Amino acid sequence: MDKTVDIIGAGLAGSEAALQLAQRGVHVRLFEMRPQVKTPVHKTDGCAELVCSNSLKSMKPQSAAGMLKSELKALGSNLIGFAYDSKVDAGGALAVDRDEFSRLTTEAVRNHPLIEYVVGEVAEPDFTDGADAVVLASGPLTSDALAAWVSEKTGSENMAFYDAAAPIVMADSLNMDVLFRQSRYEDDAPGDYLNAPFTREQYDAFIDELVAADRVIRRDFETKDLFQACQPIEEIARKGHDAPRFGTCKPVGLTDPATGRRPWAAVQLRAENAQNTAYNLVGFQTNLTFPEQKRVFSMIPGLENAEFVRYGVMHRNTFIQAPGLVERSLRLKVETPAPVFVAGQLSGTEGYCEAIMSGLMCALNVYALLNGIEMPAMPETTAFGSLLAYATDPQTEDYQPMHVNFGILPPLEHHERNKKLRYEQYAQRGGQAMEAYIEKLRESGLMERVHV
């Protein structure tokens, strides 16, 4: 098949889309602006670099995140395979060694003979260069020039929210006489997290300094400006002195071996790599200045002499108001010389696995369009199918980036009051729907791959 697809952005979505199309015999030109053009948070020039958490969320089958992982496996996702190959211990969550994950993805992309890797910023798609379709997968850190083109084409003005990343500290700088190793829920995988226990007095002093500390972006954020799943820890604390203690710092399920009791509050640290040489402060996304992070976070018990591998950062994210602008196929509803599709967080979805799946589904929809194949719609009873339906529903107002969750799934035919059983039924129903969907894809030839 003599077809060419231009993909802008070699992040999670763009890398998955490129591999899926190339494995089906499509020539791909994959454009990545790094390292020629840098972003506020990327550190490397590799594909699929994770710039925030290294966790891809729960692996539990009876969770929306777990359902999504099952769907990715069923559809033959490359990147979910790389994630499991680079897995580090994180209880019931799938966390990865971010360097190894990026290395595996980069190697697969750069070594595929049908993927032409082009370094340089794309200010707007070039429809004169022979591309049969274009996939915008430039992510939430889309360059200003490309964002301006998208804004002009779609007529969108409000295309941004603020996101934040948590700091990372060196393991050998931590005080292990204070920290203790324990998972909050022992039946997941005991000992995958380090825990920093607060006494009441320590917690009160820490929160007082946290809310008074200097911030990088000196303004009082409005709720609509902040992505709710990644709010800075200091903004959470501003909502109430005990808000962190009932959220990311909750001590539920933990017992401090030094006291034999549950601590007043606790900060959990998750391994960043397989060697356990660096740890991420779970839930501690922040907008504090670097000196203030060093000063305030060193008040956390066990982190008195912590050496920071990476300080937390806040950055402006770009996304499309998908309802009304994007079709269920992820095709942009604009007139262009060649069809334009949108994948990843630019499309208005949130989450690593969601980005991977959107790249995969973009690839299938592009391949189907270019080959005159009728692409079956992903069932709304699947995790990602429900997200697609929600994100592209013109009736959705004041849309903010959304991740998969049971709240957007169609209700069960018979309501189950027990939450655990209800989630199990969601997962069972979604799994059955996915099996039927895979069969439709096979019948249409969309699951066949060209191996080169």
Short mmCIF file of N, CA and C in Angstrom, two decimals, residues 55-224:
data_model
loop_
_atom_site.label_atom_id
_atom_site.label_comp_id
_atom_site.label_asym_id
_atom_site.label_seq_id
_atom_site.Cartn_x
_atom_site.Cartn_y
_atom_site.Cartn_z
N SER A 55 3.81 6.55 36.98
CA SER A 55 2.76 5.54 37.20
C SER A 55 1.72 5.60 36.09
N LEU A 56 1.38 4.43 35.57
CA LEU A 56 0.31 4.31 34.58
C LEU A 56 -0.98 3.82 35.23
N LYS A 57 -1.07 4.00 36.53
CA LYS A 57 -2.26 3.73 37.33
C LYS A 57 -2.53 2.23 37.53
N SER A 58 -3.69 1.94 38.06
CA SER A 58 -4.01 0.60 38.56
C SER A 58 -3.99 -0.49 37.50
N MET A 59 -3.55 -1.68 37.94
CA MET A 59 -3.62 -2.86 37.09
C MET A 59 -4.80 -3.76 37.46
N LYS A 60 -5.55 -3.37 38.49
CA LYS A 60 -6.65 -4.22 38.94
C LYS A 60 -7.70 -4.35 37.84
N PRO A 61 -8.08 -5.57 37.48
CA PRO A 61 -9.05 -5.75 36.39
C PRO A 61 -10.38 -5.08 36.66
N GLN A 62 -10.76 -4.98 37.96
CA GLN A 62 -12.05 -4.39 38.31
C GLN A 62 -11.94 -2.89 38.56
N SER A 63 -11.07 -2.22 37.82
CA SER A 63 -10.96 -0.76 37.87
C SER A 63 -11.01 -0.25 36.44
N ALA A 64 -11.38 1.01 36.27
CA ALA A 64 -11.44 1.58 34.93
C ALA A 64 -10.05 1.58 34.29
N ALA A 65 -9.02 1.92 35.09
CA ALA A 65 -7.65 1.92 34.57
C ALA A 65 -7.21 0.51 34.19
N GLY A 66 -7.61 -0.48 34.99
CA GLY A 66 -7.30 -1.87 34.67
C GLY A 66 -8.01 -2.35 33.42
N MET A 67 -9.26 -1.94 33.26
CA MET A 67 -10.01 -2.27 32.04
C MET A 67 -9.28 -1.73 30.81
N LEU A 68 -8.81 -0.49 30.92
CA LEU A 68 -8.13 0.13 29.78
C LEU A 68 -6.86 -0.63 29.41
N LYS A 69 -6.12 -1.10 30.40
CA LYS A 69 -4.91 -1.87 30.11
C LYS A 69 -5.26 -3.18 29.40
N SER A 70 -6.35 -3.81 29.82
CA SER A 70 -6.79 -5.04 29.15
C SER A 70 -7.16 -4.76 27.70
N GLU A 71 -7.79 -3.63 27.46
CA GLU A 71 -8.18 -3.26 26.10
C GLU A 71 -6.94 -2.98 25.24
N LEU A 72 -5.94 -2.34 25.83
CA LEU A 72 -4.70 -2.08 25.10
C LEU A 72 -4.00 -3.38 24.71
N LYS A 73 -3.97 -4.33 25.64
CA LYS A 73 -3.35 -5.62 25.34
C LYS A 73 -4.11 -6.34 24.24
N ALA A 74 -5.44 -6.29 24.31
CA ALA A 74 -6.26 -6.99 23.32
C ALA A 74 -6.06 -6.43 21.92
N LEU A 75 -5.80 -5.13 21.83
CA LEU A 75 -5.62 -4.49 20.53
C LEU A 75 -4.17 -4.53 20.05
N GLY A 76 -3.29 -5.12 20.85
CA GLY A 76 -1.90 -5.27 20.43
C GLY A 76 -1.08 -4.00 20.57
N SER A 77 -1.31 -3.24 21.62
CA SER A 77 -0.53 -2.02 21.83
C SER A 77 0.94 -2.34 22.04
N ASN A 78 1.78 -1.60 21.35
CA ASN A 78 3.22 -1.75 21.52
C ASN A 78 3.68 -1.16 22.85
N LEU A 79 3.20 0.05 23.14
CA LEU A 79 3.71 0.76 24.31
C LEU A 79 3.27 0.14 25.62
N ILE A 80 2.10 -0.49 25.67
CA ILE A 80 1.72 -1.14 26.93
C ILE A 80 2.65 -2.34 27.16
N GLY A 81 3.10 -2.96 26.09
CA GLY A 81 4.09 -4.02 26.22
C GLY A 81 5.41 -3.50 26.75
N PHE A 82 5.84 -2.34 26.24
CA PHE A 82 7.08 -1.73 26.72
C PHE A 82 6.94 -1.33 28.19
N ALA A 83 5.74 -0.92 28.59
CA ALA A 83 5.50 -0.53 29.98
C ALA A 83 5.69 -1.72 30.91
N TYR A 84 5.13 -2.87 30.56
CA TYR A 84 5.31 -4.06 31.39
C TYR A 84 6.75 -4.54 31.37
N ASP A 85 7.44 -4.34 30.24
CA ASP A 85 8.84 -4.75 30.16
C ASP A 85 9.75 -3.88 31.03
N SER A 86 9.30 -2.65 31.34
CA SER A 86 10.11 -1.73 32.14
C SER A 86 9.47 -1.47 33.50
N LYS A 87 8.62 -2.37 33.96
CA LYS A 87 7.86 -2.21 35.18
C LYS A 87 8.75 -2.15 36.43
N VAL A 88 8.38 -1.29 37.37
CA VAL A 88 9.00 -1.27 38.69
C VAL A 88 7.90 -1.49 39.72
N ASP A 89 8.25 -1.95 40.90
CA ASP A 89 7.25 -2.28 41.91
C ASP A 89 6.50 -1.04 42.38
N ALA A 90 5.18 -1.13 42.39
CA ALA A 90 4.35 -0.01 42.84
C ALA A 90 3.00 -0.53 43.33
N GLY A 91 3.03 -1.60 44.10
CA GLY A 91 1.78 -2.15 44.60
C GLY A 91 0.90 -2.62 43.47
N GLY A 92 -0.36 -2.17 43.49
CA GLY A 92 -1.31 -2.58 42.45
C GLY A 92 -1.28 -1.70 41.23
N ALA A 93 -0.31 -0.77 41.15
CA ALA A 93 -0.22 0.13 40.00
C ALA A 93 0.87 -0.34 39.04
N LEU A 94 0.74 0.07 37.79
CA LEU A 94 1.78 -0.19 36.80
C LEU A 94 2.66 1.06 36.72
N ALA A 95 3.82 1.00 37.38
CA ALA A 95 4.79 2.08 37.32
C ALA A 95 5.99 1.59 36.53
N VAL A 96 6.65 2.51 35.83
CA VAL A 96 7.74 2.11 34.94
C VAL A 96 9.02 2.86 35.26
N ASP A 97 10.13 2.25 34.88
CA ASP A 97 11.41 2.95 34.84
C ASP A 97 11.32 3.86 33.61
N ARG A 98 11.16 5.15 33.81
CA ARG A 98 10.85 6.04 32.69
C ARG A 98 11.96 6.06 31.63
N ASP A 99 13.22 5.91 32.03
CA ASP A 99 14.30 5.90 31.04
C ASP A 99 14.25 4.64 30.18
N GLU A 100 14.01 3.51 30.82
CA GLU A 100 13.94 2.25 30.07
C GLU A 100 12.72 2.22 29.17
N PHE A 101 11.59 2.73 29.66
CA PHE A 101 10.37 2.78 28.85
C PHE A 101 10.60 3.63 27.60
N SER A 102 11.20 4.78 27.76
CA SER A 102 11.48 5.65 26.62
C SER A 102 12.49 4.99 25.67
N ARG A 103 13.49 4.32 26.24
CA ARG A 103 14.50 3.66 25.40
C ARG A 103 13.88 2.59 24.52
N LEU A 104 13.02 1.76 25.11
CA LEU A 104 12.37 0.69 24.34
C LEU A 104 11.51 1.27 23.22
N THR A 105 10.78 2.33 23.53
CA THR A 105 9.92 2.95 22.52
C THR A 105 10.75 3.60 21.42
N THR A 106 11.78 4.33 21.81
CA THR A 106 12.64 5.01 20.84
C THR A 106 13.30 4.01 19.90
N GLU A 107 13.78 2.92 20.48
CA GLU A 107 14.45 1.89 19.68
C GLU A 107 13.49 1.30 18.65
N ALA A 108 12.25 1.00 19.07
CA ALA A 108 11.27 0.42 18.14
C ALA A 108 10.92 1.39 17.02
N VAL A 109 10.74 2.66 17.39
CA VAL A 109 10.37 3.68 16.40
C VAL A 109 11.51 3.96 15.43
N ARG A 110 12.69 4.21 15.98
CA ARG A 110 13.81 4.62 15.12
C ARG A 110 14.33 3.48 14.24
N ASN A 111 14.08 2.24 14.65
CA ASN A 111 14.58 1.10 13.88
C ASN A 111 13.58 0.55 12.86
N HIS A 112 12.36 1.07 12.85
CA HIS A 112 11.37 0.54 11.89
C HIS A 112 11.62 1.16 10.51
N PRO A 113 11.77 0.33 9.49
CA PRO A 113 12.11 0.84 8.15
C PRO A 113 11.03 1.71 7.51
N LEU A 114 9.80 1.62 7.97
CA LEU A 114 8.74 2.43 7.37
C LEU A 114 8.45 3.71 8.15
N ILE A 115 9.24 3.96 9.20
CA ILE A 115 9.07 5.20 9.97
C ILE A 115 10.26 6.11 9.69
N GLU A 116 9.97 7.26 9.10
CA GLU A 116 10.98 8.29 8.85
C GLU A 116 10.91 9.29 10.00
N TYR A 117 11.95 9.37 10.78
CA TYR A 117 11.96 10.23 11.97
C TYR A 117 12.57 11.57 11.60
N VAL A 118 11.79 12.63 11.77
CA VAL A 118 12.21 13.97 11.36
C VAL A 118 12.27 14.88 12.58
N VAL A 119 13.43 15.45 12.86
CA VAL A 119 13.59 16.36 14.00
C VAL A 119 13.37 17.80 13.53
N GLY A 120 12.49 18.51 14.20
CA GLY A 120 12.21 19.90 13.84
C GLY A 120 10.79 20.28 14.19
N GLU A 121 10.59 21.56 14.48
CA GLU A 121 9.26 22.05 14.83
C GLU A 121 8.36 22.13 13.60
N VAL A 122 7.13 21.72 13.76
CA VAL A 122 6.11 21.86 12.72
C VAL A 122 5.16 22.96 13.15
N ALA A 123 5.21 24.09 12.46
CA ALA A 123 4.34 25.22 12.80
C ALA A 123 2.92 24.98 12.33
N GLU A 124 2.78 24.22 11.24
CA GLU A 124 1.48 23.81 10.74
C GLU A 124 1.68 22.65 9.78
N PRO A 125 0.69 21.78 9.61
CA PRO A 125 0.85 20.64 8.71
C PRO A 125 1.13 21.11 7.28
N ASP A 126 2.02 20.39 6.60
CA ASP A 126 2.34 20.68 5.21
C ASP A 126 1.52 19.77 4.31
N PHE A 127 0.46 20.33 3.75
CA PHE A 127 -0.44 19.51 2.93
C PHE A 127 0.02 19.43 1.48
N THR A 128 1.20 19.97 1.19
CA THR A 128 1.72 19.93 -0.19
C THR A 128 2.80 18.88 -0.35
N ASP A 129 3.08 18.14 0.72
CA ASP A 129 4.22 17.22 0.70
C ASP A 129 3.80 15.76 0.55
N GLY A 130 2.60 15.53 0.08
CA GLY A 130 2.19 14.18 -0.26
C GLY A 130 1.60 13.34 0.84
N ALA A 131 1.28 13.92 1.97
CA ALA A 131 0.68 13.15 3.06
C ALA A 131 -0.78 12.85 2.75
N ASP A 132 -1.17 11.58 2.94
CA ASP A 132 -2.57 11.20 2.73
C ASP A 132 -3.42 11.49 3.95
N ALA A 133 -2.79 11.66 5.10
CA ALA A 133 -3.50 12.02 6.33
C ALA A 133 -2.47 12.58 7.30
N VAL A 134 -2.97 13.35 8.27
CA VAL A 134 -2.10 13.95 9.29
C VAL A 134 -2.67 13.61 10.66
N VAL A 135 -1.78 13.23 11.58
CA VAL A 135 -2.17 12.99 12.97
C VAL A 135 -1.46 14.00 13.85
N LEU A 136 -2.23 14.83 14.55
CA LEU A 136 -1.66 15.76 15.51
C LEU A 136 -1.56 15.06 16.86
N ALA A 137 -0.34 14.78 17.28
CA ALA A 137 -0.11 14.11 18.56
C ALA A 137 0.98 14.86 19.31
N SER A 138 0.92 16.17 19.24
CA SER A 138 1.97 17.03 19.79
C SER A 138 1.86 17.20 21.30
N GLY A 139 0.79 16.68 21.89
CA GLY A 139 0.69 16.63 23.34
C GLY A 139 0.31 17.94 23.99
N PRO A 140 0.25 17.94 25.31
CA PRO A 140 -0.15 19.14 26.04
C PRO A 140 0.87 20.26 25.97
N LEU A 141 2.11 19.92 25.56
CA LEU A 141 3.16 20.93 25.43
C LEU A 141 3.38 21.29 23.96
N THR A 142 2.28 21.32 23.22
CA THR A 142 2.31 21.73 21.82
C THR A 142 2.96 23.11 21.69
N SER A 143 3.79 23.28 20.66
CA SER A 143 4.47 24.56 20.48
C SER A 143 3.45 25.68 20.23
N ASP A 144 3.85 26.89 20.55
CA ASP A 144 2.95 28.03 20.39
C ASP A 144 2.48 28.18 18.95
N ALA A 145 3.39 27.96 18.00
CA ALA A 145 3.05 28.13 16.58
C ALA A 145 1.99 27.13 16.14
N LEU A 146 2.19 25.85 16.49
CA LEU A 146 1.22 24.84 16.09
C LEU A 146 -0.11 25.04 16.82
N ALA A 147 -0.04 25.42 18.11
CA ALA A 147 -1.27 25.69 18.87
C ALA A 147 -2.05 26.82 18.23
N ALA A 148 -1.34 27.83 17.72
CA ALA A 148 -2.01 28.96 17.05
C ALA A 148 -2.71 28.50 15.79
N TRP A 149 -2.08 27.57 15.04
CA TRP A 149 -2.71 27.04 13.82
C TRP A 149 -3.98 26.27 14.18
N VAL A 150 -3.89 25.42 15.21
CA VAL A 150 -5.06 24.65 15.64
C VAL A 150 -6.17 25.59 16.09
N SER A 151 -5.80 26.60 16.86
CA SER A 151 -6.79 27.56 17.36
C SER A 151 -7.49 28.26 16.21
N GLU A 152 -6.72 28.66 15.20
CA GLU A 152 -7.31 29.35 14.05
C GLU A 152 -8.24 28.43 13.27
N LYS A 153 -7.81 27.18 13.07
CA LYS A 153 -8.61 26.24 12.29
C LYS A 153 -9.90 25.86 13.01
N THR A 154 -9.83 25.72 14.32
CA THR A 154 -11.00 25.24 15.08
C THR A 154 -11.83 26.38 15.65
N GLY A 155 -11.26 27.58 15.65
CA GLY A 155 -11.98 28.69 16.26
C GLY A 155 -11.98 28.63 17.77
N SER A 156 -11.05 27.86 18.34
CA SER A 156 -10.98 27.70 19.80
C SER A 156 -10.08 28.78 20.39
N GLU A 157 -10.53 29.37 21.49
CA GLU A 157 -9.72 30.35 22.19
C GLU A 157 -9.20 29.79 23.51
N ASN A 158 -10.07 29.09 24.25
CA ASN A 158 -9.68 28.52 25.55
C ASN A 158 -9.13 27.12 25.34
N MET A 159 -7.81 27.00 25.24
CA MET A 159 -7.18 25.73 24.92
C MET A 159 -6.11 25.35 25.93
N ALA A 160 -6.26 25.77 27.18
CA ALA A 160 -5.16 25.50 28.11
C ALA A 160 -5.63 25.31 29.53
N PHE A 161 -4.85 24.55 30.28
CA PHE A 161 -5.00 24.44 31.73
C PHE A 161 -3.60 24.27 32.30
N TYR A 162 -3.48 24.40 33.60
CA TYR A 162 -2.18 24.25 34.24
C TYR A 162 -2.04 22.86 34.86
N ASP A 163 -0.87 22.26 34.66
CA ASP A 163 -0.56 20.94 35.17
C ASP A 163 0.75 21.03 35.96
N ALA A 164 1.00 20.05 36.77
CA ALA A 164 2.20 20.10 37.61
C ALA A 164 2.80 18.71 37.76
N ALA A 165 4.10 18.68 38.07
CA ALA A 165 4.81 17.42 38.28
C ALA A 165 5.43 17.42 39.67
N ALA A 166 5.62 16.22 40.22
CA ALA A 166 6.17 16.06 41.56
C ALA A 166 7.69 15.92 41.52
N PRO A 167 8.36 16.28 42.62
CA PRO A 167 9.82 16.13 42.68
C PRO A 167 10.27 14.68 42.85
N ILE A 168 11.53 14.45 42.52
CA ILE A 168 12.15 13.13 42.65
C ILE A 168 13.42 13.30 43.50
N VAL A 169 13.65 12.37 44.45
CA VAL A 169 14.79 12.47 45.35
C VAL A 169 15.66 11.21 45.26
N MET A 170 16.93 11.36 45.59
CA MET A 170 17.85 10.24 45.57
C MET A 170 17.61 9.35 46.79
N ALA A 171 17.62 8.04 46.58
CA ALA A 171 17.36 7.09 47.66
C ALA A 171 18.42 7.15 48.75
N ASP A 172 19.69 7.32 48.35
CA ASP A 172 20.75 7.28 49.35
C ASP A 172 20.84 8.55 50.19
N SER A 173 19.97 9.53 49.89
CA SER A 173 19.94 10.75 50.70
C SER A 173 18.81 10.73 51.72
N LEU A 174 18.04 9.62 51.76
CA LEU A 174 16.89 9.52 52.65
C LEU A 174 17.30 8.88 53.98
N ASN A 175 16.61 9.28 55.02
CA ASN A 175 16.88 8.75 56.36
C ASN A 175 16.00 7.53 56.61
N MET A 176 16.59 6.35 56.40
CA MET A 176 15.83 5.11 56.53
C MET A 176 15.58 4.72 57.98
N ASP A 177 16.16 5.46 58.93
CA ASP A 177 15.83 5.23 60.33
C ASP A 177 14.44 5.80 60.65
N VAL A 178 13.96 6.71 59.80
CA VAL A 178 12.65 7.33 59.99
C VAL A 178 11.62 6.74 59.03
N LEU A 179 12.01 6.61 57.78
CA LEU A 179 11.10 6.06 56.77
C LEU A 179 10.89 4.57 57.01
N PHE A 180 9.73 4.08 56.62
CA PHE A 180 9.49 2.64 56.69
C PHE A 180 8.84 2.16 55.40
N ARG A 181 9.13 0.92 55.03
CA ARG A 181 8.66 0.35 53.77
C ARG A 181 7.37 -0.43 54.03
N GLN A 182 6.30 -0.01 53.35
CA GLN A 182 5.01 -0.68 53.52
C GLN A 182 4.05 -0.18 52.45
N SER A 183 3.25 -1.08 51.89
CA SER A 183 2.17 -0.66 51.00
C SER A 183 0.95 -0.35 51.84
N ARG A 184 0.19 0.63 51.40
CA ARG A 184 -0.98 1.03 52.18
C ARG A 184 -1.96 -0.14 52.31
N TYR A 185 -2.04 -0.94 51.27
CA TYR A 185 -2.91 -2.12 51.31
C TYR A 185 -2.03 -3.34 51.11
N GLU A 186 -1.78 -4.05 52.19
CA GLU A 186 -0.78 -5.11 52.19
C GLU A 186 -1.03 -6.21 51.18
N ASP A 187 -2.31 -6.44 50.80
CA ASP A 187 -2.60 -7.55 49.89
C ASP A 187 -2.22 -7.22 48.46
N ASP A 188 -1.86 -5.94 48.16
CA ASP A 188 -1.44 -5.60 46.80
C ASP A 188 -0.02 -6.12 46.55
N ALA A 189 0.92 -5.58 47.30
CA ALA A 189 2.32 -5.99 47.19
C ALA A 189 3.06 -5.32 48.32
N PRO A 190 3.23 -5.99 49.44
CA PRO A 190 3.81 -5.36 50.63
C PRO A 190 5.18 -4.74 50.36
N GLY A 191 5.38 -3.57 50.90
CA GLY A 191 6.70 -2.96 50.87
C GLY A 191 7.10 -2.25 49.60
N ASP A 192 6.18 -1.95 48.70
CA ASP A 192 6.54 -1.29 47.46
C ASP A 192 6.73 0.22 47.63
N TYR A 193 6.25 0.77 48.73
CA TYR A 193 6.37 2.22 48.97
C TYR A 193 7.20 2.49 50.21
N LEU A 194 7.93 3.62 50.18
CA LEU A 194 8.52 4.16 51.39
C LEU A 194 7.52 5.15 51.98
N ASN A 195 7.45 5.21 53.30
CA ASN A 195 6.49 6.08 53.97
C ASN A 195 7.20 7.00 54.95
N ALA A 196 6.86 8.29 54.86
CA ALA A 196 7.40 9.29 55.77
C ALA A 196 6.31 9.67 56.76
N PRO A 197 6.42 9.25 58.03
CA PRO A 197 5.34 9.47 59.00
C PRO A 197 5.43 10.83 59.70
N PHE A 198 4.31 11.55 59.74
CA PHE A 198 4.22 12.81 60.46
C PHE A 198 3.58 12.60 61.83
N THR A 199 4.09 13.29 62.85
CA THR A 199 3.32 13.49 64.06
C THR A 199 2.39 14.67 63.80
N ARG A 200 1.45 14.91 64.68
CA ARG A 200 0.54 16.02 64.49
C ARG A 200 1.30 17.35 64.46
N GLU A 201 2.26 17.51 65.36
CA GLU A 201 3.02 18.75 65.43
C GLU A 201 3.85 18.95 64.16
N GLN A 202 4.47 17.89 63.67
CA GLN A 202 5.26 17.99 62.44
C GLN A 202 4.38 18.35 61.25
N TYR A 203 3.23 17.72 61.18
CA TYR A 203 2.31 17.99 60.07
C TYR A 203 1.84 19.44 60.09
N ASP A 204 1.43 19.93 61.24
CA ASP A 204 0.94 21.31 61.35
C ASP A 204 2.01 22.31 60.92
N ALA A 205 3.24 22.10 61.36
CA ALA A 205 4.33 23.00 60.99
C ALA A 205 4.60 22.94 59.48
N PHE A 206 4.56 21.74 58.93
CA PHE A 206 4.80 21.55 57.50
C PHE A 206 3.74 22.27 56.67
N ILE A 207 2.47 22.11 57.00
CA ILE A 207 1.39 22.73 56.23
C ILE A 207 1.47 24.25 56.32
N ASP A 208 1.80 24.77 57.49
CA ASP A 208 1.93 26.23 57.64
C ASP A 208 2.99 26.78 56.69
N GLU A 209 4.12 26.10 56.61
CA GLU A 209 5.20 26.56 55.72
C GLU A 209 4.84 26.33 54.26
N LEU A 210 4.13 25.25 53.98
CA LEU A 210 3.75 24.91 52.60
C LEU A 210 2.88 26.00 51.98
N VAL A 211 1.86 26.42 52.70
CA VAL A 211 0.92 27.40 52.12
C VAL A 211 1.53 28.80 52.08
N ALA A 212 2.57 29.05 52.88
CA ALA A 212 3.19 30.38 52.91
C ALA A 212 4.37 30.49 51.95
N ALA A 213 4.80 29.39 51.36
CA ALA A 213 6.01 29.37 50.54
C ALA A 213 5.81 30.13 49.23
N ASP A 214 6.93 30.58 48.66
CA ASP A 214 6.91 31.31 47.39
C ASP A 214 6.62 30.36 46.24
N ARG A 215 5.79 30.84 45.31
CA ARG A 215 5.43 30.05 44.14
C ARG A 215 6.07 30.63 42.88
N VAL A 216 6.22 29.79 41.86
CA VAL A 216 6.80 30.23 40.59
C VAL A 216 5.82 31.16 39.87
N ILE A 217 4.59 30.68 39.71
CA ILE A 217 3.55 31.48 39.05
C ILE A 217 2.82 32.21 40.16
N ARG A 218 3.07 33.50 40.28
CA ARG A 218 2.56 34.27 41.40
C ARG A 218 1.15 34.76 41.11
N ARG A 219 0.19 33.91 41.35
CA ARG A 219 -1.21 34.28 41.16
C ARG A 219 -2.06 33.32 41.95
N ASP A 220 -3.26 33.72 42.24
CA ASP A 220 -4.22 32.83 42.88
C ASP A 220 -5.00 32.14 41.78
N PHE A 221 -4.79 30.84 41.63
CA PHE A 221 -5.44 30.11 40.56
C PHE A 221 -6.94 30.01 40.80
N GLU A 222 -7.68 30.10 39.71
CA GLU A 222 -9.09 29.76 39.76
C GLU A 222 -9.18 28.26 39.51
N THR A 223 -10.21 27.65 40.03
CA THR A 223 -10.35 26.19 39.92
C THR A 223 -10.28 25.73 38.48
N LYS A 224 -10.87 26.49 37.57
CA LYS A 224 -10.92 26.06 36.17
C LYS A 224 -9.55 26.06 35.51
#
